[in-house]
XYZ file of C-alpha atoms in Angstrom:
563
model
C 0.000 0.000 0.000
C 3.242 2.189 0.997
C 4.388 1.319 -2.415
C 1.460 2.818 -4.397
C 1.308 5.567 -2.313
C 4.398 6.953 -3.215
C 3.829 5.852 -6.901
C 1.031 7.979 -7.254
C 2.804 10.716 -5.371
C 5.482 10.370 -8.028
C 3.158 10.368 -10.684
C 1.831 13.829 -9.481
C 4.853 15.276 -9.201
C 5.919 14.644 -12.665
C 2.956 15.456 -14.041
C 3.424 18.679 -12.574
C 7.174 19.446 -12.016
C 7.787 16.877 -15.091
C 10.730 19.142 -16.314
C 12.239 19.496 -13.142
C 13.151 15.792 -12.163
C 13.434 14.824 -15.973
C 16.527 12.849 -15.660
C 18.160 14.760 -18.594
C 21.097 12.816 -18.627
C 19.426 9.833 -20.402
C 18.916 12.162 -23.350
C 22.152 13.708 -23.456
C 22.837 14.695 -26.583
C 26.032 16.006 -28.934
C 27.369 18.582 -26.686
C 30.330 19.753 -28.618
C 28.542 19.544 -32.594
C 29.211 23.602 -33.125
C 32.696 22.865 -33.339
C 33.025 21.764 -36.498
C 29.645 22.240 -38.231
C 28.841 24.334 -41.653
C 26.642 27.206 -40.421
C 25.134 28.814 -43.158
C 24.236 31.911 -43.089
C 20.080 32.582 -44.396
C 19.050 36.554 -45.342
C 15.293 35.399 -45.439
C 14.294 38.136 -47.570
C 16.443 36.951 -50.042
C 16.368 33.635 -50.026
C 13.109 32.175 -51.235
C 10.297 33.746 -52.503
C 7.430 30.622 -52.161
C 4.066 33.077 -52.441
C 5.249 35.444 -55.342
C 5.111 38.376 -54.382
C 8.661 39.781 -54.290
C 9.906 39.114 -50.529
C 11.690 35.313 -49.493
C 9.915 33.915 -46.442
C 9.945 30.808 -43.661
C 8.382 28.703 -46.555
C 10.957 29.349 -49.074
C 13.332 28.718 -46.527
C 11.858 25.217 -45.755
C 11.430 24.278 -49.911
C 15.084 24.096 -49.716
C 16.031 22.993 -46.541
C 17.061 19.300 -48.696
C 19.489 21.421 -50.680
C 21.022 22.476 -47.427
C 20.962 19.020 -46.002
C 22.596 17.307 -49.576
C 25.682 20.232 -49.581
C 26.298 19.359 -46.104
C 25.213 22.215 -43.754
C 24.574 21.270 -40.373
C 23.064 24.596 -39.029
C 21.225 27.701 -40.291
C 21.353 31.010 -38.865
C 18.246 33.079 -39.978
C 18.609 36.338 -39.881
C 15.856 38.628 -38.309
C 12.118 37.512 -38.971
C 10.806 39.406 -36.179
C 7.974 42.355 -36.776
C 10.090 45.433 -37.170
C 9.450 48.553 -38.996
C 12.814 47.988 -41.038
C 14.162 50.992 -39.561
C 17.482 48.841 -40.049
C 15.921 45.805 -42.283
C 14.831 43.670 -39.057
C 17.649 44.665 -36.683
C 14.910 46.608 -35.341
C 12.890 44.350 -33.652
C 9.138 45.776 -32.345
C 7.835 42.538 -30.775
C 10.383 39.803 -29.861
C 7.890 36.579 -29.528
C 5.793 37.118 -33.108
C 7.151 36.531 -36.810
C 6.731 39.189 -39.494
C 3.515 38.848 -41.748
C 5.774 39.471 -44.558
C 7.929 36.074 -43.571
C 4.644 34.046 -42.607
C 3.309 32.753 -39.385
C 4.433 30.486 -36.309
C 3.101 27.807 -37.769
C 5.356 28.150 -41.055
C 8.193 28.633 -38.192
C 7.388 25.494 -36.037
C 6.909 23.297 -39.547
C 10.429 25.160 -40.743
C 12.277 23.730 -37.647
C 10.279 20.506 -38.030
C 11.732 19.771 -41.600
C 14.943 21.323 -40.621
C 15.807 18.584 -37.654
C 14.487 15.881 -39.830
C 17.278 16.906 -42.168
C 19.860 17.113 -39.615
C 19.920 20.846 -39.842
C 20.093 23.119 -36.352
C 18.053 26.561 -36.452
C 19.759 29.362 -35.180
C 17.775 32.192 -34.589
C 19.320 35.962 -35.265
C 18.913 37.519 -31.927
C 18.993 41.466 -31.435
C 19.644 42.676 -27.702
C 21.238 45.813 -27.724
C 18.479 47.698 -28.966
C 14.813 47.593 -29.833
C 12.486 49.399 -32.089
C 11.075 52.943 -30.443
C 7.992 50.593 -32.037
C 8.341 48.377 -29.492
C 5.701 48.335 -26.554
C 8.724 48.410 -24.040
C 9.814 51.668 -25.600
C 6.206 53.594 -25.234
C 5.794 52.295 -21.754
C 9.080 53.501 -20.953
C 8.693 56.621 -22.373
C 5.726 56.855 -20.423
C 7.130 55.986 -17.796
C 4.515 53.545 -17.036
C 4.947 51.046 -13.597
C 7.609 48.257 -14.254
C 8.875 49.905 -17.506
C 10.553 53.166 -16.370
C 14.368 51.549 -16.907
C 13.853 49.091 -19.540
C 15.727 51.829 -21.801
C 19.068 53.787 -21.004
C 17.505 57.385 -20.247
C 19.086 60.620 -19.048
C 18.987 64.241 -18.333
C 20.500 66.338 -20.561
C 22.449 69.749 -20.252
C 21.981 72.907 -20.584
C 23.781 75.771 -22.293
C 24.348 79.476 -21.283
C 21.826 80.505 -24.362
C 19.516 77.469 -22.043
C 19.564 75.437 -25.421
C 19.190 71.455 -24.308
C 22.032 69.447 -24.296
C 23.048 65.521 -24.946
C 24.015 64.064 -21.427
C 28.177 63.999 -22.983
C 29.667 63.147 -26.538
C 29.132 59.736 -26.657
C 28.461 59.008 -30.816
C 26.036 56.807 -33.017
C 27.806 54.414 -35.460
C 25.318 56.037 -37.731
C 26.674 59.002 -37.018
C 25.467 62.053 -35.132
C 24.868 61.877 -31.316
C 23.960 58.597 -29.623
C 21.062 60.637 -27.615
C 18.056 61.571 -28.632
C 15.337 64.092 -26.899
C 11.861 62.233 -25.935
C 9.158 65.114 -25.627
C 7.004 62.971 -23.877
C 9.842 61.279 -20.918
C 11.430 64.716 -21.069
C 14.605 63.134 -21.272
C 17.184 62.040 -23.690
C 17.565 58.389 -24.728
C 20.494 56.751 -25.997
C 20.821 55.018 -29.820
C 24.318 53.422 -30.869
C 23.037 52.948 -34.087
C 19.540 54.150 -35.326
C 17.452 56.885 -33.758
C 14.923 54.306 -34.242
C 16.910 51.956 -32.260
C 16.992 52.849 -28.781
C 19.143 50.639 -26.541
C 18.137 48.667 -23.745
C 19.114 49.006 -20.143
C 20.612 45.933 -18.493
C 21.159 46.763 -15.363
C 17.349 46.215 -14.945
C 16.653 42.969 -13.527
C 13.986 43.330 -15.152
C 15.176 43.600 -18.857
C 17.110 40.979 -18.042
C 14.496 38.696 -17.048
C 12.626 39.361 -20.190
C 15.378 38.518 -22.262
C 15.917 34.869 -20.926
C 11.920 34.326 -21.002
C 11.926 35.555 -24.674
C 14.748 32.902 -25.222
C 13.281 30.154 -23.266
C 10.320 30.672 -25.450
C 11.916 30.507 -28.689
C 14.277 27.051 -27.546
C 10.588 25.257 -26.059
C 9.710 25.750 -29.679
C 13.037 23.654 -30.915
C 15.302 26.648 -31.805
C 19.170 25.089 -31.248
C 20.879 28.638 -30.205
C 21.140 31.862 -31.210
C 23.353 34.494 -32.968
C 24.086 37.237 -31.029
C 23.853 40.907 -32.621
C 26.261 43.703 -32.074
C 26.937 42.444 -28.305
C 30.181 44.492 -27.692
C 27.510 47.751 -26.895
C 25.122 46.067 -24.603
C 26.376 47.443 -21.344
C 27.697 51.502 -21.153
C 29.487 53.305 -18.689
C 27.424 53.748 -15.489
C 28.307 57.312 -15.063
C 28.198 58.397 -18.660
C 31.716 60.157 -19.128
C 32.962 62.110 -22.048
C 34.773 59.318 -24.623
C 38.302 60.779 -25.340
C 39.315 62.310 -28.528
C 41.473 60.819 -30.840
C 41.264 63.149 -33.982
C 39.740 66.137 -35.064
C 36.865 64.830 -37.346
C 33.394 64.630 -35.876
C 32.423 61.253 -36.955
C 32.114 57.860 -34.930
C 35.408 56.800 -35.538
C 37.132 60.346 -33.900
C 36.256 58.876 -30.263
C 38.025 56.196 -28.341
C 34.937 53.530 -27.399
C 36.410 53.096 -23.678
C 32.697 54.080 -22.094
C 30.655 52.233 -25.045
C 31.895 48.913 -26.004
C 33.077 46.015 -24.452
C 32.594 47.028 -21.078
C 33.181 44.764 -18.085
C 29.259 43.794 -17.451
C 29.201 42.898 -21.101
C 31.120 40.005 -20.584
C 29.770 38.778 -17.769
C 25.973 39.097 -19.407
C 27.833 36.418 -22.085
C 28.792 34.186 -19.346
C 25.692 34.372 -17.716
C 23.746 33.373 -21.063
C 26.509 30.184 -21.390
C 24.977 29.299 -18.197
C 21.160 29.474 -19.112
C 21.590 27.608 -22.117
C 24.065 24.860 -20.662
C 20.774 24.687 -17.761
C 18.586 24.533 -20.576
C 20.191 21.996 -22.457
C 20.858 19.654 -19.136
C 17.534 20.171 -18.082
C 15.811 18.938 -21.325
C 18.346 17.057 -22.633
C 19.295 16.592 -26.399
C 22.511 18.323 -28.305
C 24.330 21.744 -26.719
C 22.068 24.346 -27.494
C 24.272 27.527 -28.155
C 25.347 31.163 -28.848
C 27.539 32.736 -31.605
C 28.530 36.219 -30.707
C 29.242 38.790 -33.298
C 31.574 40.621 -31.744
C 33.595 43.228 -34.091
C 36.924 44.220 -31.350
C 40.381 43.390 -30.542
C 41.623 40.187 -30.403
C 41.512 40.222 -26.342
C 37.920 40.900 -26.113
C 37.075 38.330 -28.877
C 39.073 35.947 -26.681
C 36.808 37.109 -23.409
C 33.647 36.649 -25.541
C 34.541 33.073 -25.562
C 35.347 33.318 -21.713
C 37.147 30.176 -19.967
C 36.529 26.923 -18.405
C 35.661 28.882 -15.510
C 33.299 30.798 -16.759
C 32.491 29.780 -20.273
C 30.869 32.231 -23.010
C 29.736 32.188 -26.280
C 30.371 28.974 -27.843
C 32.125 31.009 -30.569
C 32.506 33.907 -31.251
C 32.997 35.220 -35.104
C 36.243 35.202 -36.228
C 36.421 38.217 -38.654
C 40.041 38.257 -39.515
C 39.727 37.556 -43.177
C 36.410 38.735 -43.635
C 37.647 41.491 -45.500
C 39.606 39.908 -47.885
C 40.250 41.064 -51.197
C 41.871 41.364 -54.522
C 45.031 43.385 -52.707
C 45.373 40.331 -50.340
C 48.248 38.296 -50.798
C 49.851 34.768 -49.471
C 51.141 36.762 -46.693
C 48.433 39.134 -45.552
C 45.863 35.156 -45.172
C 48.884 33.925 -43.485
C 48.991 36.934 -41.224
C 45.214 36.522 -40.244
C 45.401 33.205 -40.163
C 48.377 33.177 -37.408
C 46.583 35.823 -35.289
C 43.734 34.127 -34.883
C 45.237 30.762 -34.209
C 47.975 31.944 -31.429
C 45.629 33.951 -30.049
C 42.922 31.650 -29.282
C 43.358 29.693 -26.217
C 43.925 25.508 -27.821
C 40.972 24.689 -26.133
C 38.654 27.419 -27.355
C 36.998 26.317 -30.888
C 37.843 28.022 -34.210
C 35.407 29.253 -36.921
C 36.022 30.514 -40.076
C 33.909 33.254 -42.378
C 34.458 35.551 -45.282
C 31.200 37.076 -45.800
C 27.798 37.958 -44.609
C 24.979 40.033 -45.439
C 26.531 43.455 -44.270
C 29.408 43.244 -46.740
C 30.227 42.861 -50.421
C 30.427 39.336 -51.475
C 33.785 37.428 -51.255
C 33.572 36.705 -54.743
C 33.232 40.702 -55.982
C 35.969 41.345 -52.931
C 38.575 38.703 -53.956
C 37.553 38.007 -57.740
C 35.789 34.745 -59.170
C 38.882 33.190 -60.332
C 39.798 32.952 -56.395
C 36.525 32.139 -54.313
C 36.851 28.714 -55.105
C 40.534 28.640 -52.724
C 38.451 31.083 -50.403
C 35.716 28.158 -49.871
C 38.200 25.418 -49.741
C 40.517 27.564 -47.384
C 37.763 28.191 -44.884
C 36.333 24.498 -45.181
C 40.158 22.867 -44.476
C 40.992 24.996 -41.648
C 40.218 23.271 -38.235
C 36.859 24.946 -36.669
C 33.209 25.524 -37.951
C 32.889 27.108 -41.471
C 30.313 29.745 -41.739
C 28.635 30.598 -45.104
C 26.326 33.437 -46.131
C 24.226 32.218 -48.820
C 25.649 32.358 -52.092
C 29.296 32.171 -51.418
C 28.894 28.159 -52.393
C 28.216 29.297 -55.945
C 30.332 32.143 -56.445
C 27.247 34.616 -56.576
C 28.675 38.154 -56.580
C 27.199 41.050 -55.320
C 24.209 42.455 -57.396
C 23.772 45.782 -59.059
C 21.349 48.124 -57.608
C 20.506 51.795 -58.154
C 20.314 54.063 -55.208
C 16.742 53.955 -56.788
C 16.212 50.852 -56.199
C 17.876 50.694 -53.541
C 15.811 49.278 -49.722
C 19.263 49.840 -47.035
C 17.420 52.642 -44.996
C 20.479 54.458 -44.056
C 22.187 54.461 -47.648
C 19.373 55.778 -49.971
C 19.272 58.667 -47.378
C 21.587 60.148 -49.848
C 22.030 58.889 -52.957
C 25.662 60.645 -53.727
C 27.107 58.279 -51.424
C 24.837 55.164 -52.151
C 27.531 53.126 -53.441
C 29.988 53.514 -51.181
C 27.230 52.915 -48.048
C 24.620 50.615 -49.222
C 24.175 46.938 -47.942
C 21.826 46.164 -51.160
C 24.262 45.039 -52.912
C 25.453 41.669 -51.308
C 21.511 41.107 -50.465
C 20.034 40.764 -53.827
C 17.977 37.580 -53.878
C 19.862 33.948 -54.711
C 19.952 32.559 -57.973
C 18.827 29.471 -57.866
C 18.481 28.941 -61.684
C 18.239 30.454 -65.235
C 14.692 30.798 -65.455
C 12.122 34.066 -64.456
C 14.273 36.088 -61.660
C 16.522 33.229 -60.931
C 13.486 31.080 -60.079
C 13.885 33.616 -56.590
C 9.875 33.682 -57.450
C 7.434 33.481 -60.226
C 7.439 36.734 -61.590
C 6.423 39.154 -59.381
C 9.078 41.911 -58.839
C 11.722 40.827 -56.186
C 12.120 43.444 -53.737
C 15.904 44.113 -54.583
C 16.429 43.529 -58.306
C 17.797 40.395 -59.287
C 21.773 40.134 -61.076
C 21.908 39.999 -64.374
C 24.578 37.408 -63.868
C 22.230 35.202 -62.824
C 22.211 33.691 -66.535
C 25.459 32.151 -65.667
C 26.100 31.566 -62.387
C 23.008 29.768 -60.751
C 22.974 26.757 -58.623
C 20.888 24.403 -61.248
C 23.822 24.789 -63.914
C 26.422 24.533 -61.939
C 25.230 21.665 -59.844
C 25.775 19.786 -63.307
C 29.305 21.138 -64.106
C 31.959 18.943 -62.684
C 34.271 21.695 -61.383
C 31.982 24.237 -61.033
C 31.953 26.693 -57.169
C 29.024 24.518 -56.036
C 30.752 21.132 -56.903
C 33.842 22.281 -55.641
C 32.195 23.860 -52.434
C 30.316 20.399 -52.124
C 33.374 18.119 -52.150
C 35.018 19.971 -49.369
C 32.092 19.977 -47.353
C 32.092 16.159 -47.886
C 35.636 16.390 -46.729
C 35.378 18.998 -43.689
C 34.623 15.797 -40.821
C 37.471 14.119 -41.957
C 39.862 17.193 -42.014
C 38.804 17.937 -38.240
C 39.519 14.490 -37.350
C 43.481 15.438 -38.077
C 44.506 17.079 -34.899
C 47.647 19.223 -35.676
C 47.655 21.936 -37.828
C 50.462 23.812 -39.327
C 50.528 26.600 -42.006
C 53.319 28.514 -43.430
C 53.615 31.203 -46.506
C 56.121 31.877 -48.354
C 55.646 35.366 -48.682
C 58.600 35.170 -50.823
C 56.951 32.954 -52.738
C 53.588 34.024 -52.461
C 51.700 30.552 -51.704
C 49.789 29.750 -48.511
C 50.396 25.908 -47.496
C 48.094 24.896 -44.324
C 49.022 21.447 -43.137
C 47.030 18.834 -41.163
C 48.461 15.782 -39.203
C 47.390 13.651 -36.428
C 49.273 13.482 -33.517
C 49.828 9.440 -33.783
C 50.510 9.236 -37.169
C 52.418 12.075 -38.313
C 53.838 10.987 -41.659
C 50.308 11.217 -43.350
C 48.892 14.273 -44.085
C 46.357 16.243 -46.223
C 47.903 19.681 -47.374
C 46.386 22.800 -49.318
C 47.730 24.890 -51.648
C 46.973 27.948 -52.704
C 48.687 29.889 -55.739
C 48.394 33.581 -55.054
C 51.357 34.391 -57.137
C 50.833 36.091 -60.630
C 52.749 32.939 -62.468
C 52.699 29.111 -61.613
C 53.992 27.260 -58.982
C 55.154 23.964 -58.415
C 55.409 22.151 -55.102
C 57.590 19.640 -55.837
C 55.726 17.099 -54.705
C 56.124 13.380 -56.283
C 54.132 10.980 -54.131
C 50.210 12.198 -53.144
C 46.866 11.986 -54.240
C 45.043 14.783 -55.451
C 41.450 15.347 -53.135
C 39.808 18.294 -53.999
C 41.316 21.020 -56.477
C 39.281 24.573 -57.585
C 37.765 24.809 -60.724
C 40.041 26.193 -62.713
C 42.960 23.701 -62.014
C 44.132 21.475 -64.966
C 45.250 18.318 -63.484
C 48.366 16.283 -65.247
C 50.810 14.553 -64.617
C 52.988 16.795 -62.114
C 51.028 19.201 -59.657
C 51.461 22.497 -60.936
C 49.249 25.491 -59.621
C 48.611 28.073 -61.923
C 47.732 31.662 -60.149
C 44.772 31.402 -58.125
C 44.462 26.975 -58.184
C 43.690 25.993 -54.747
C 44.304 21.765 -54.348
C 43.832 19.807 -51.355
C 46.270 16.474 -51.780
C 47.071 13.998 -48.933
C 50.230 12.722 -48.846
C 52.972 10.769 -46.241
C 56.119 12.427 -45.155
């Protein structure tokens, strides 16, 4: 009788605590799968258009999640799909916990990650906490003052001059440039904006805000989202008493202050470490693989490194590694080596590496570095030890699109149209060409929302997926390659900047003499290696095998060999 008792008693209990003594550790699940994945990299307004009518949404995305799966991604990272006035394209976010009309509906999300984890594919949600939309209902309460709300936002008196004209609260700048405060009529204070008037930030030393953000998360992750990438993090916290930034130059633009007061402040970090630690409790408490965070995190080396934090206290479970992200034509063997080495010797051995050259905030790798070279570009950052990260289109060599200031949708670029070409973000968003038909078969017909490249008649994914050595094909073979690559511990690269050729080299601890090597020609005439005994792997589309290796400029060739 003692016995059922307590059964039922248990029975109760885990009916209505059932998450809490879920014994988690039955489910465990791949704790440690970011480190070497492919996360690519979705702009869903460009992606895939599936109801015509000139915007890519959630079921676009899903149409082609089995292309994802067969070229060997093992994580998407969707950038924002929140409601958002588009202030800044959906990095201003009005209401956290709802999808935008334009993308579709929850249920098009829950049936996206559905489809997704039957393919093997993680979601990765793009996750804005710096700043809000003055849309949001946070921001009117606050501004209003209203009970519970007053600090969600970082507000402050301003000064006054001897003429009694108001005052910012100090110098402090925008990145869009101007002052980083704004007047509110209605608060009768100022509020501050790193970016965006539109964009005011949020205040985390309010419990409050604080607790809103994990709830937001925890809803998001009960609906099967894997993680999250982190926007613009370095900003989140500012200094408490709101001192003057010092001057470095004379100009009057963002860049003429030193950041000391406005990024990368101490309670910055520990905010990271104490988001490591909800989503390790989330993930032991429910059980399955590591859910996780990718910061974006544009600083010195150092502060990259503290992103990450330490065994200690852990942190993002990477943090992006930007050093070649601006590569381009006036990059040599030297200047990848260079980057490469920094980022390697800097990064504690036991923190994981990841590896990007593009996203949708700047020009495609293949306009940057020219089409003759993104094929050693993709093989490069799919060799080196570490997660790859792709933004969509960099597997087919799509280059940035032209777009007329006209045209043009980046809100802070066709301000003025003088300088449109030199600010605009169009141009590495216009939609994906997926083949030679109406608009690159983005959609139908109806008119995309940024035009589509003319190049598109070429370089789509349908042709190429049927020509041998074409960026996809190439692309695809590394991919194929990439879990083998990371199971060779030891990695070695060297340059010959006299020579101009970047050699990365990777070995396993126990069996040294074999190895897998790439090469990459950046010289302006051949190059041979010298080498008499390997096997060729993977080589970039322009390469002409035969019967000695020779690399004419810009061949990239993986080859494994023994010493």
């Amino acid at each position: 009788m003692k016995c059922l008792i307590v059964l039922i008693c248990l029975l109760v209990l885990s009916k209505c605590y059932g998450g809490l003594i879920k014994p988690s550790q039955e489910n465990e699940g791949n704790l440690d799968w970011y480190k070497t994945t492919i996360l690519y990299q979705i702009y869903p307004r460009s992606f895939k258009d599936s109801n015509n009518d000139g915007i890519g949404d959630l079921q676009g995305i899903t149409q082609k999640l089995d292309y994802l799966a067969s070229l060997g991604v093992g994580a998407i990272w969707i950038s924002p799909i929140n409601p958002s006035p588009l202030a800044d394209m959906g990095y201003d976010v009005s209401d956290y916990r709802a999808i935008a009309p334009e993308y579709g509906t929850l249920d098009d999300f829950r049936e996206l990650i559905a489809v997704a984890h039957k393919n093997g594919i993680k979601v990765l949600l793009d996750f804005v906490p710096n700043h809000t939309s003055d849309d949001h209902l946070w921001f009117n309460s606050s501004a209003f003052r209203t009970s519970g709300y007053e600090d969600y936002y970082v507000w402050a008196d301003g000064k006054v001059d001897e003429d009694g004209n108001k005052l910012p609260p100090n110098n402090w700048l925008s990145s869009w440039e101007g002052s980083a405060w704004t007047w509110h009529e209605t608060r009768q204070q100022y509020y501050l904006h790193q970016y965006g008037v539109r964009q005011p930030d949020l205040n985390y030393r309010s419990d409050r805000v604080q607790q809103e953000i994990r709830d937001i998360w925890t809803y998001w992750l009960d609906m099967g989202v894997d993680g999250f990438r982190i926007d613009a993090i370095t900003k989140a916290y500012e200094d408490e008493h709101l001192r003057d930034e010092p001057k470095i130059n004379n100009n009057n633009d963002y860049n003429s202050l030193d950041h000391v007061y406005t990024k990368d402040q101490d309670e910055t970090f520990e905010l990271v470490y104490s988001w490591r630690k909800f989503l390790d409790d989330y993930t032991a408490a429910n059980g399955g693989d590591a859910r996780i965070m990718v910061t974006e995190a544009s600083t010195s080396m150092r502060n990259v490194t503290r992103y990450y934090g330490n065994s200690t206290s852990p942190g993002a479970h990477f943090s992006f590694n930007f050093l070649i992200f601006s590569a381009s034509s006036n990059w040599n063997a030297g200047t990848l080596y260079d980057n490469i080495k920094t980022w390697v010797t800097s990064l504690p051995q036991d923190l994981p590496n990841n590896w990007l050259t593009g996203s949708h905030d700047n020009r495609r790798v293949a306009s940057r570095v020219g089409t003759n070279f993104i094929d050693g570009y993709n093989m490069l950052i799919l060799f080196l030890r570490g997660a790859t990260v792709t933004y969509q289109g960099e597997e087919i060599g799509q280059e940035d699109g032209a777009v007329t200031c006209e045209e043009g949708q980046d809100p802070r670029a066709i301000e003025d149209c003088s300088t449109y070409n030199q600010r605009s973000r169009d141009f590495e968003r216009t939609p994906f060409q997926w083949d030679n038909t109406t608009n690159a078969g983005f959609n139908t017909g109806a008119k995309p929302w940024l035009p589509v490249s003319s190049k598109y008649v070429e370089t789509n994914l349908e042709s190429e997926i049927f020509q041998k050595n074409s960026h996809y094909n190439v692309y695809k073979q590394m991919a194929e390659m990439k879990e083998e690559f990371n199971s060779y511990e030891k990695m070695e690269y060297n340059t010959a900047e006299v020579n101009g050729v970047l050699r990365v080299k990777l070995s396993k601890e126990d069996h040294a003499n074999e190895y897998y090597e790439l090469i990459y020609n950046l010289r302006e005439d051949n190059y041979v290696p010298g080498l008499k005994d390997f096997a060729l792997v993977v080589h970039s589309g322009g390469f002409v095998p035969g019967e000695s290796l020779i690399l004419q400029p810009a061949d990239c060739v993986v080859i494994k060999a023994s010493a």
